[in-house]
Amino acid sequence: MMFWSDHDMSGWGYTGMAIGMVVFWALVIVAIVALVRSGAGSSQPRAAAQIPPPYTESPEQLLAARFARGEIDEADYQQRLAVLRGSTPR
């Protein structure tokens, strides 16, 4: 039969046990922190999942803003405005 000297662990055995215990408790703490964060994080809305607010401007206001920025000329503005209002363009 093979025995360790004096049926006792050497210094490396105690060192291994100490390192193993530190690693074990570190893993337990990390697991608890991960569970707490995943549970608390699910109630908060994510930035990508937020719905943008609806437009508050009317189509006529949007058309006027495009005309003011110079995206369309006056003829286009008058024609599109007439279409929006349901009358025939001039």
JSON list of N, CA and C in Angstrom, two decimals, residues 32-87:
[
{"chain": "A", "resi": 32, "resn": "ILE", "atom": "N", "xyz": [-24.41, 34.04, -8.24]},
{"chain": "A", "resi": 32, "resn": "ILE", "atom": "CA", "xyz": [-25.45, 34.81, -7.56]},
{"chain": "A", "resi": 32, "resn": "ILE", "atom": "C", "xyz": [-25.60, 36.20, -8.18]},
{"chain": "A", "resi": 33, "resn": "VAL", "atom": "N", "xyz": [-24.48, 36.85, -8.48]},
{"chain": "A", "resi": 33, "resn": "VAL", "atom": "CA", "xyz": [-24.53, 38.17, -9.11]},
{"chain": "A", "resi": 33, "resn": "VAL", "atom": "C", "xyz": [-25.19, 38.07, -10.49]},
{"chain": "A", "resi": 34, "resn": "ALA", "atom": "N", "xyz": [-24.87, 37.04, -11.26]},
{"chain": "A", "resi": 34, "resn": "ALA", "atom": "CA", "xyz": [-25.47, 36.88, -12.58]},
{"chain": "A", "resi": 34, "resn": "ALA", "atom": "C", "xyz": [-26.97, 36.65, -12.49]},
{"chain": "A", "resi": 35, "resn": "LEU", "atom": "N", "xyz": [-27.41, 35.87, -11.51]},
{"chain": "A", "resi": 35, "resn": "LEU", "atom": "CA", "xyz": [-28.85, 35.65, -11.33]},
{"chain": "A", "resi": 35, "resn": "LEU", "atom": "C", "xyz": [-29.58, 36.92, -10.94]},
{"chain": "A", "resi": 36, "resn": "VAL", "atom": "N", "xyz": [-28.98, 37.71, -10.06]},
{"chain": "A", "resi": 36, "resn": "VAL", "atom": "CA", "xyz": [-29.60, 38.96, -9.62]},
{"chain": "A", "resi": 36, "resn": "VAL", "atom": "C", "xyz": [-29.69, 39.93, -10.78]},
{"chain": "A", "resi": 37, "resn": "ARG", "atom": "N", "xyz": [-28.63, 40.04, -11.56]},
{"chain": "A", "resi": 37, "resn": "ARG", "atom": "CA", "xyz": [-28.65, 40.97, -12.69]},
{"chain": "A", "resi": 37, "resn": "ARG", "atom": "C", "xyz": [-29.63, 40.55, -13.76]},
{"chain": "A", "resi": 38, "resn": "SER", "atom": "N", "xyz": [-29.73, 39.27, -14.04]},
{"chain": "A", "resi": 38, "resn": "SER", "atom": "CA", "xyz": [-30.66, 38.82, -15.08]},
{"chain": "A", "resi": 38, "resn": "SER", "atom": "C", "xyz": [-32.10, 39.00, -14.62]},
{"chain": "A", "resi": 39, "resn": "GLY", "atom": "N", "xyz": [-32.36, 38.83, -13.34]},
{"chain": "A", "resi": 39, "resn": "GLY", "atom": "CA", "xyz": [-33.71, 39.03, -12.82]},
{"chain": "A", "resi": 39, "resn": "GLY", "atom": "C", "xyz": [-34.11, 40.48, -12.77]},
{"chain": "A", "resi": 40, "resn": "ALA", "atom": "N", "xyz": [-33.19, 41.34, -12.40]},
{"chain": "A", "resi": 40, "resn": "ALA", "atom": "CA", "xyz": [-33.49, 42.78, -12.31]},
{"chain": "A", "resi": 40, "resn": "ALA", "atom": "C", "xyz": [-33.49, 43.43, -13.69]},
{"chain": "A", "resi": 41, "resn": "GLY", "atom": "N", "xyz": [-32.70, 42.93, -14.61]},
{"chain": "A", "resi": 41, "resn": "GLY", "atom": "CA", "xyz": [-32.60, 43.54, -15.93]},
{"chain": "A", "resi": 41, "resn": "GLY", "atom": "C", "xyz": [-33.79, 43.28, -16.81]},
{"chain": "A", "resi": 42, "resn": "SER", "atom": "N", "xyz": [-34.58, 42.25, -16.53]},
{"chain": "A", "resi": 42, "resn": "SER", "atom": "CA", "xyz": [-35.69, 41.92, -17.41]},
{"chain": "A", "resi": 42, "resn": "SER", "atom": "C", "xyz": [-36.85, 42.90, -17.28]},
{"chain": "A", "resi": 43, "resn": "SER", "atom": "N", "xyz": [-36.95, 43.63, -16.18]},
{"chain": "A", "resi": 43, "resn": "SER", "atom": "CA", "xyz": [-38.06, 44.56, -15.99]},
{"chain": "A", "resi": 43, "resn": "SER", "atom": "C", "xyz": [-37.79, 45.91, -16.66]},
{"chain": "A", "resi": 44, "resn": "GLN", "atom": "N", "xyz": [-36.56, 46.19, -17.02]},
{"chain": "A", "resi": 44, "resn": "GLN", "atom": "CA", "xyz": [-36.23, 47.45, -17.64]},
{"chain": "A", "resi": 44, "resn": "GLN", "atom": "C", "xyz": [-36.38, 47.34, -19.15]},
{"chain": "A", "resi": 45, "resn": "PRO", "atom": "N", "xyz": [-36.99, 48.34, -19.81]},
{"chain": "A", "resi": 45, "resn": "PRO", "atom": "CA", "xyz": [-37.11, 48.28, -21.27]},
{"chain": "A", "resi": 45, "resn": "PRO", "atom": "C", "xyz": [-35.75, 48.49, -21.92]},
{"chain": "A", "resi": 46, "resn": "ARG", "atom": "N", "xyz": [-35.54, 47.81, -22.99]},
{"chain": "A", "resi": 46, "resn": "ARG", "atom": "CA", "xyz": [-34.28, 47.95, -23.72]},
{"chain": "A", "resi": 46, "resn": "ARG", "atom": "C", "xyz": [-34.41, 49.10, -24.71]},
{"chain": "A", "resi": 47, "resn": "ALA", "atom": "N", "xyz": [-33.29, 49.72, -25.03]},
{"chain": "A", "resi": 47, "resn": "ALA", "atom": "CA", "xyz": [-33.31, 50.89, -25.92]},
{"chain": "A", "resi": 47, "resn": "ALA", "atom": "C", "xyz": [-33.80, 50.50, -27.31]},
{"chain": "A", "resi": 48, "resn": "ALA", "atom": "N", "xyz": [-33.44, 49.34, -27.80]},
{"chain": "A", "resi": 48, "resn": "ALA", "atom": "CA", "xyz": [-33.84, 48.92, -29.14]},
{"chain": "A", "resi": 48, "resn": "ALA", "atom": "C", "xyz": [-35.32, 48.56, -29.19]},
{"chain": "A", "resi": 49, "resn": "ALA", "atom": "N", "xyz": [-35.90, 48.19, -28.08]},
{"chain": "A", "resi": 49, "resn": "ALA", "atom": "CA", "xyz": [-37.29, 47.76, -28.05]},
{"chain": "A", "resi": 49, "resn": "ALA", "atom": "C", "xyz": [-38.26, 48.92, -27.84]},
{"chain": "A", "resi": 50, "resn": "GLN", "atom": "N", "xyz": [-37.78, 50.11, -27.61]},
{"chain": "A", "resi": 50, "resn": "GLN", "atom": "CA", "xyz": [-38.66, 51.24, -27.37]},
{"chain": "A", "resi": 50, "resn": "GLN", "atom": "C", "xyz": [-39.31, 51.67, -28.67]},
{"chain": "A", "resi": 51, "resn": "ILE", "atom": "N", "xyz": [-40.59, 52.00, -28.61]},
{"chain": "A", "resi": 51, "resn": "ILE", "atom": "CA", "xyz": [-41.34, 52.42, -29.78]},
{"chain": "A", "resi": 51, "resn": "ILE", "atom": "C", "xyz": [-41.18, 53.93, -29.94]},
{"chain": "A", "resi": 52, "resn": "PRO", "atom": "N", "xyz": [-40.83, 54.40, -31.14]},
{"chain": "A", "resi": 52, "resn": "PRO", "atom": "CA", "xyz": [-40.69, 55.84, -31.32]},
{"chain": "A", "resi": 52, "resn": "PRO", "atom": "C", "xyz": [-42.03, 56.53, -31.19]},
{"chain": "A", "resi": 53, "resn": "PRO", "atom": "N", "xyz": [-42.03, 57.77, -30.74]},
{"chain": "A", "resi": 53, "resn": "PRO", "atom": "CA", "xyz": [-43.30, 58.48, -30.58]},
{"chain": "A", "resi": 53, "resn": "PRO", "atom": "C", "xyz": [-43.94, 58.74, -31.94]},
{"chain": "A", "resi": 54, "resn": "PRO", "atom": "N", "xyz": [-45.25, 58.79, -32.02]},
{"chain": "A", "resi": 54, "resn": "PRO", "atom": "CA", "xyz": [-45.92, 59.05, -33.30]},
{"chain": "A", "resi": 54, "resn": "PRO", "atom": "C", "xyz": [-45.68, 60.49, -33.74]},
{"chain": "A", "resi": 55, "resn": "TYR", "atom": "N", "xyz": [-45.84, 60.71, -35.04]},
{"chain": "A", "resi": 55, "resn": "TYR", "atom": "CA", "xyz": [-45.67, 62.06, -35.56]},
{"chain": "A", "resi": 55, "resn": "TYR", "atom": "C", "xyz": [-46.74, 62.98, -34.97]},
{"chain": "A", "resi": 56, "resn": "THR", "atom": "N", "xyz": [-46.32, 64.16, -34.58]},
{"chain": "A", "resi": 56, "resn": "THR", "atom": "CA", "xyz": [-47.27, 65.13, -34.04]},
{"chain": "A", "resi": 56, "resn": "THR", "atom": "C", "xyz": [-47.63, 66.18, -35.08]},
{"chain": "A", "resi": 57, "resn": "GLU", "atom": "N", "xyz": [-46.89, 66.19, -36.20]},
{"chain": "A", "resi": 57, "resn": "GLU", "atom": "CA", "xyz": [-47.16, 67.16, -37.25]},
{"chain": "A", "resi": 57, "resn": "GLU", "atom": "C", "xyz": [-48.15, 66.59, -38.25]},
{"chain": "A", "resi": 58, "resn": "SER", "atom": "N", "xyz": [-48.95, 67.46, -38.80]},
{"chain": "A", "resi": 58, "resn": "SER", "atom": "CA", "xyz": [-49.89, 67.02, -39.83]},
{"chain": "A", "resi": 58, "resn": "SER", "atom": "C", "xyz": [-49.14, 66.89, -41.16]},
{"chain": "A", "resi": 59, "resn": "PRO", "atom": "N", "xyz": [-49.72, 66.21, -42.15]},
{"chain": "A", "resi": 59, "resn": "PRO", "atom": "CA", "xyz": [-49.07, 66.11, -43.45]},
{"chain": "A", "resi": 59, "resn": "PRO", "atom": "C", "xyz": [-48.82, 67.47, -44.10]},
{"chain": "A", "resi": 60, "resn": "GLU", "atom": "N", "xyz": [-49.73, 68.41, -43.88]},
{"chain": "A", "resi": 60, "resn": "GLU", "atom": "CA", "xyz": [-49.54, 69.76, -44.43]},
{"chain": "A", "resi": 60, "resn": "GLU", "atom": "C", "xyz": [-48.34, 70.46, -43.78]},
{"chain": "A", "resi": 61, "resn": "GLN", "atom": "N", "xyz": [-48.17, 70.26, -42.47]},
{"chain": "A", "resi": 61, "resn": "GLN", "atom": "CA", "xyz": [-47.02, 70.86, -41.79]},
{"chain": "A", "resi": 61, "resn": "GLN", "atom": "C", "xyz": [-45.72, 70.23, -42.27]},
{"chain": "A", "resi": 62, "resn": "LEU", "atom": "N", "xyz": [-45.72, 68.92, -42.50]},
{"chain": "A", "resi": 62, "resn": "LEU", "atom": "CA", "xyz": [-44.52, 68.26, -43.03]},
{"chain": "A", "resi": 62, "resn": "LEU", "atom": "C", "xyz": [-44.19, 68.78, -44.42]},
{"chain": "A", "resi": 63, "resn": "LEU", "atom": "N", "xyz": [-45.21, 68.94, -45.25]},
{"chain": "A", "resi": 63, "resn": "LEU", "atom": "CA", "xyz": [-45.00, 69.47, -46.59]},
{"chain": "A", "resi": 63, "resn": "LEU", "atom": "C", "xyz": [-44.45, 70.89, -46.54]},
{"chain": "A", "resi": 64, "resn": "ALA", "atom": "N", "xyz": [-44.99, 71.70, -45.65]},
{"chain": "A", "resi": 64, "resn": "ALA", "atom": "CA", "xyz": [-44.50, 73.08, -45.51]},
{"chain": "A", "resi": 64, "resn": "ALA", "atom": "C", "xyz": [-43.05, 73.09, -45.02]},
{"chain": "A", "resi": 65, "resn": "ALA", "atom": "N", "xyz": [-42.70, 72.17, -44.15]},
{"chain": "A", "resi": 65, "resn": "ALA", "atom": "CA", "xyz": [-41.31, 72.10, -43.68]},
{"chain": "A", "resi": 65, "resn": "ALA", "atom": "C", "xyz": [-40.38, 71.70, -44.81]},
{"chain": "A", "resi": 66, "resn": "ARG", "atom": "N", "xyz": [-40.80, 70.78, -45.65]},
{"chain": "A", "resi": 66, "resn": "ARG", "atom": "CA", "xyz": [-39.96, 70.39, -46.80]},
{"chain": "A", "resi": 66, "resn": "ARG", "atom": "C", "xyz": [-39.79, 71.57, -47.75]},
{"chain": "A", "resi": 67, "resn": "PHE", "atom": "N", "xyz": [-40.86, 72.34, -47.96]},
{"chain": "A", "resi": 67, "resn": "PHE", "atom": "CA", "xyz": [-40.77, 73.52, -48.82]},
{"chain": "A", "resi": 67, "resn": "PHE", "atom": "C", "xyz": [-39.84, 74.56, -48.21]},
{"chain": "A", "resi": 68, "resn": "ALA", "atom": "N", "xyz": [-39.92, 74.75, -46.90]},
{"chain": "A", "resi": 68, "resn": "ALA", "atom": "CA", "xyz": [-39.06, 75.73, -46.22]},
{"chain": "A", "resi": 68, "resn": "ALA", "atom": "C", "xyz": [-37.59, 75.32, -46.28]},
{"chain": "A", "resi": 69, "resn": "ARG", "atom": "N", "xyz": [-37.32, 74.02, -46.24]},
{"chain": "A", "resi": 69, "resn": "ARG", "atom": "CA", "xyz": [-35.93, 73.56, -46.32]},
{"chain": "A", "resi": 69, "resn": "ARG", "atom": "C", "xyz": [-35.39, 73.58, -47.74]},
{"chain": "A", "resi": 70, "resn": "GLY", "atom": "N", "xyz": [-36.26, 73.79, -48.72]},
{"chain": "A", "resi": 70, "resn": "GLY", "atom": "CA", "xyz": [-35.82, 73.83, -50.10]},
{"chain": "A", "resi": 70, "resn": "GLY", "atom": "C", "xyz": [-35.76, 72.47, -50.77]},
{"chain": "A", "resi": 71, "resn": "GLU", "atom": "N", "xyz": [-36.39, 71.47, -50.18]},
{"chain": "A", "resi": 71, "resn": "GLU", "atom": "CA", "xyz": [-36.39, 70.14, -50.77]},
{"chain": "A", "resi": 71, "resn": "GLU", "atom": "C", "xyz": [-37.30, 70.07, -51.99]},
{"chain": "A", "resi": 72, "resn": "ILE", "atom": "N", "xyz": [-38.36, 70.87, -52.00]},
{"chain": "A", "resi": 72, "resn": "ILE", "atom": "CA", "xyz": [-39.28, 70.94, -53.14]},
{"chain": "A", "resi": 72, "resn": "ILE", "atom": "C", "xyz": [-39.47, 72.39, -53.53]},
{"chain": "A", "resi": 73, "resn": "ASP", "atom": "N", "xyz": [-39.81, 72.61, -54.81]},
{"chain": "A", "resi": 73, "resn": "ASP", "atom": "CA", "xyz": [-40.03, 73.99, -55.24]},
{"chain": "A", "resi": 73, "resn": "ASP", "atom": "C", "xyz": [-41.50, 74.37, -55.04]},
{"chain": "A", "resi": 74, "resn": "GLU", "atom": "N", "xyz": [-41.84, 75.63, -55.41]},
{"chain": "A", "resi": 74, "resn": "GLU", "atom": "CA", "xyz": [-43.18, 76.13, -55.14]},
{"chain": "A", "resi": 74, "resn": "GLU", "atom": "C", "xyz": [-44.25, 75.39, -55.92]},
{"chain": "A", "resi": 75, "resn": "ALA", "atom": "N", "xyz": [-43.95, 75.02, -57.16]},
{"chain": "A", "resi": 75, "resn": "ALA", "atom": "CA", "xyz": [-44.93, 74.30, -57.97]},
{"chain": "A", "resi": 75, "resn": "ALA", "atom": "C", "xyz": [-45.24, 72.94, -57.34]},
{"chain": "A", "resi": 76, "resn": "ASP", "atom": "N", "xyz": [-44.21, 72.24, -56.92]},
{"chain": "A", "resi": 76, "resn": "ASP", "atom": "CA", "xyz": [-44.43, 70.95, -56.26]},
{"chain": "A", "resi": 76, "resn": "ASP", "atom": "C", "xyz": [-45.21, 71.13, -54.97]},
{"chain": "A", "resi": 77, "resn": "TYR", "atom": "N", "xyz": [-44.87, 72.18, -54.24]},
{"chain": "A", "resi": 77, "resn": "TYR", "atom": "CA", "xyz": [-45.57, 72.43, -52.98]},
{"chain": "A", "resi": 77, "resn": "TYR", "atom": "C", "xyz": [-47.05, 72.67, -53.21]},
{"chain": "A", "resi": 78, "resn": "GLN", "atom": "N", "xyz": [-47.37, 73.53, -54.17]},
{"chain": "A", "resi": 78, "resn": "GLN", "atom": "CA", "xyz": [-48.77, 73.86, -54.46]},
{"chain": "A", "resi": 78, "resn": "GLN", "atom": "C", "xyz": [-49.53, 72.62, -54.94]},
{"chain": "A", "resi": 79, "resn": "GLN", "atom": "N", "xyz": [-48.87, 71.82, -55.80]},
{"chain": "A", "resi": 79, "resn": "GLN", "atom": "CA", "xyz": [-49.52, 70.63, -56.34]},
{"chain": "A", "resi": 79, "resn": "GLN", "atom": "C", "xyz": [-49.80, 69.61, -55.22]},
{"chain": "A", "resi": 80, "resn": "ARG", "atom": "N", "xyz": [-48.81, 69.36, -54.39]},
{"chain": "A", "resi": 80, "resn": "ARG", "atom": "CA", "xyz": [-48.98, 68.37, -53.31]},
{"chain": "A", "resi": 80, "resn": "ARG", "atom": "C", "xyz": [-49.96, 68.87, -52.25]},
{"chain": "A", "resi": 81, "resn": "LEU", "atom": "N", "xyz": [-49.95, 70.17, -51.99]},
{"chain": "A", "resi": 81, "resn": "LEU", "atom": "CA", "xyz": [-50.88, 70.73, -51.03]},
{"chain": "A", "resi": 81, "resn": "LEU", "atom": "C", "xyz": [-52.32, 70.58, -51.54]},
{"chain": "A", "resi": 82, "resn": "ALA", "atom": "N", "xyz": [-52.51, 70.80, -52.83]},
{"chain": "A", "resi": 82, "resn": "ALA", "atom": "CA", "xyz": [-53.84, 70.64, -53.42]},
{"chain": "A", "resi": 82, "resn": "ALA", "atom": "C", "xyz": [-54.30, 69.19, -53.33]},
{"chain": "A", "resi": 83, "resn": "VAL", "atom": "N", "xyz": [-53.39, 68.25, -53.54]},
{"chain": "A", "resi": 83, "resn": "VAL", "atom": "CA", "xyz": [-53.73, 66.83, -53.45]},
{"chain": "A", "resi": 83, "resn": "VAL", "atom": "C", "xyz": [-54.11, 66.49, -52.01]},
{"chain": "A", "resi": 84, "resn": "LEU", "atom": "N", "xyz": [-53.35, 67.02, -51.05]},
{"chain": "A", "resi": 84, "resn": "LEU", "atom": "CA", "xyz": [-53.67, 66.75, -49.64]},
{"chain": "A", "resi": 84, "resn": "LEU", "atom": "C", "xyz": [-55.03, 67.31, -49.25]},
{"chain": "A", "resi": 85, "resn": "ARG", "atom": "N", "xyz": [-55.37, 68.47, -49.77]},
{"chain": "A", "resi": 85, "resn": "ARG", "atom": "CA", "xyz": [-56.63, 69.09, -49.40]},
{"chain": "A", "resi": 85, "resn": "ARG", "atom": "C", "xyz": [-57.80, 68.56, -50.24]},
{"chain": "A", "resi": 86, "resn": "GLY", "atom": "N", "xyz": [-57.48, 67.77, -51.25]},
{"chain": "A", "resi": 86, "resn": "GLY", "atom": "CA", "xyz": [-58.54, 67.14, -52.04]},
{"chain": "A", "resi": 86, "resn": "GLY", "atom": "C", "xyz": [-59.09, 67.99, -53.17]},
{"chain": "A", "resi": 87, "resn": "SER", "atom": "N", "xyz": [-58.42, 69.07, -53.53]},
{"chain": "A", "resi": 87, "resn": "SER", "atom": "CA", "xyz": [-58.86, 69.89, -54.65]},
{"chain": "A", "resi": 87, "resn": "SER", "atom": "C", "xyz": [-57.90, 69.70, -55.83]}
]
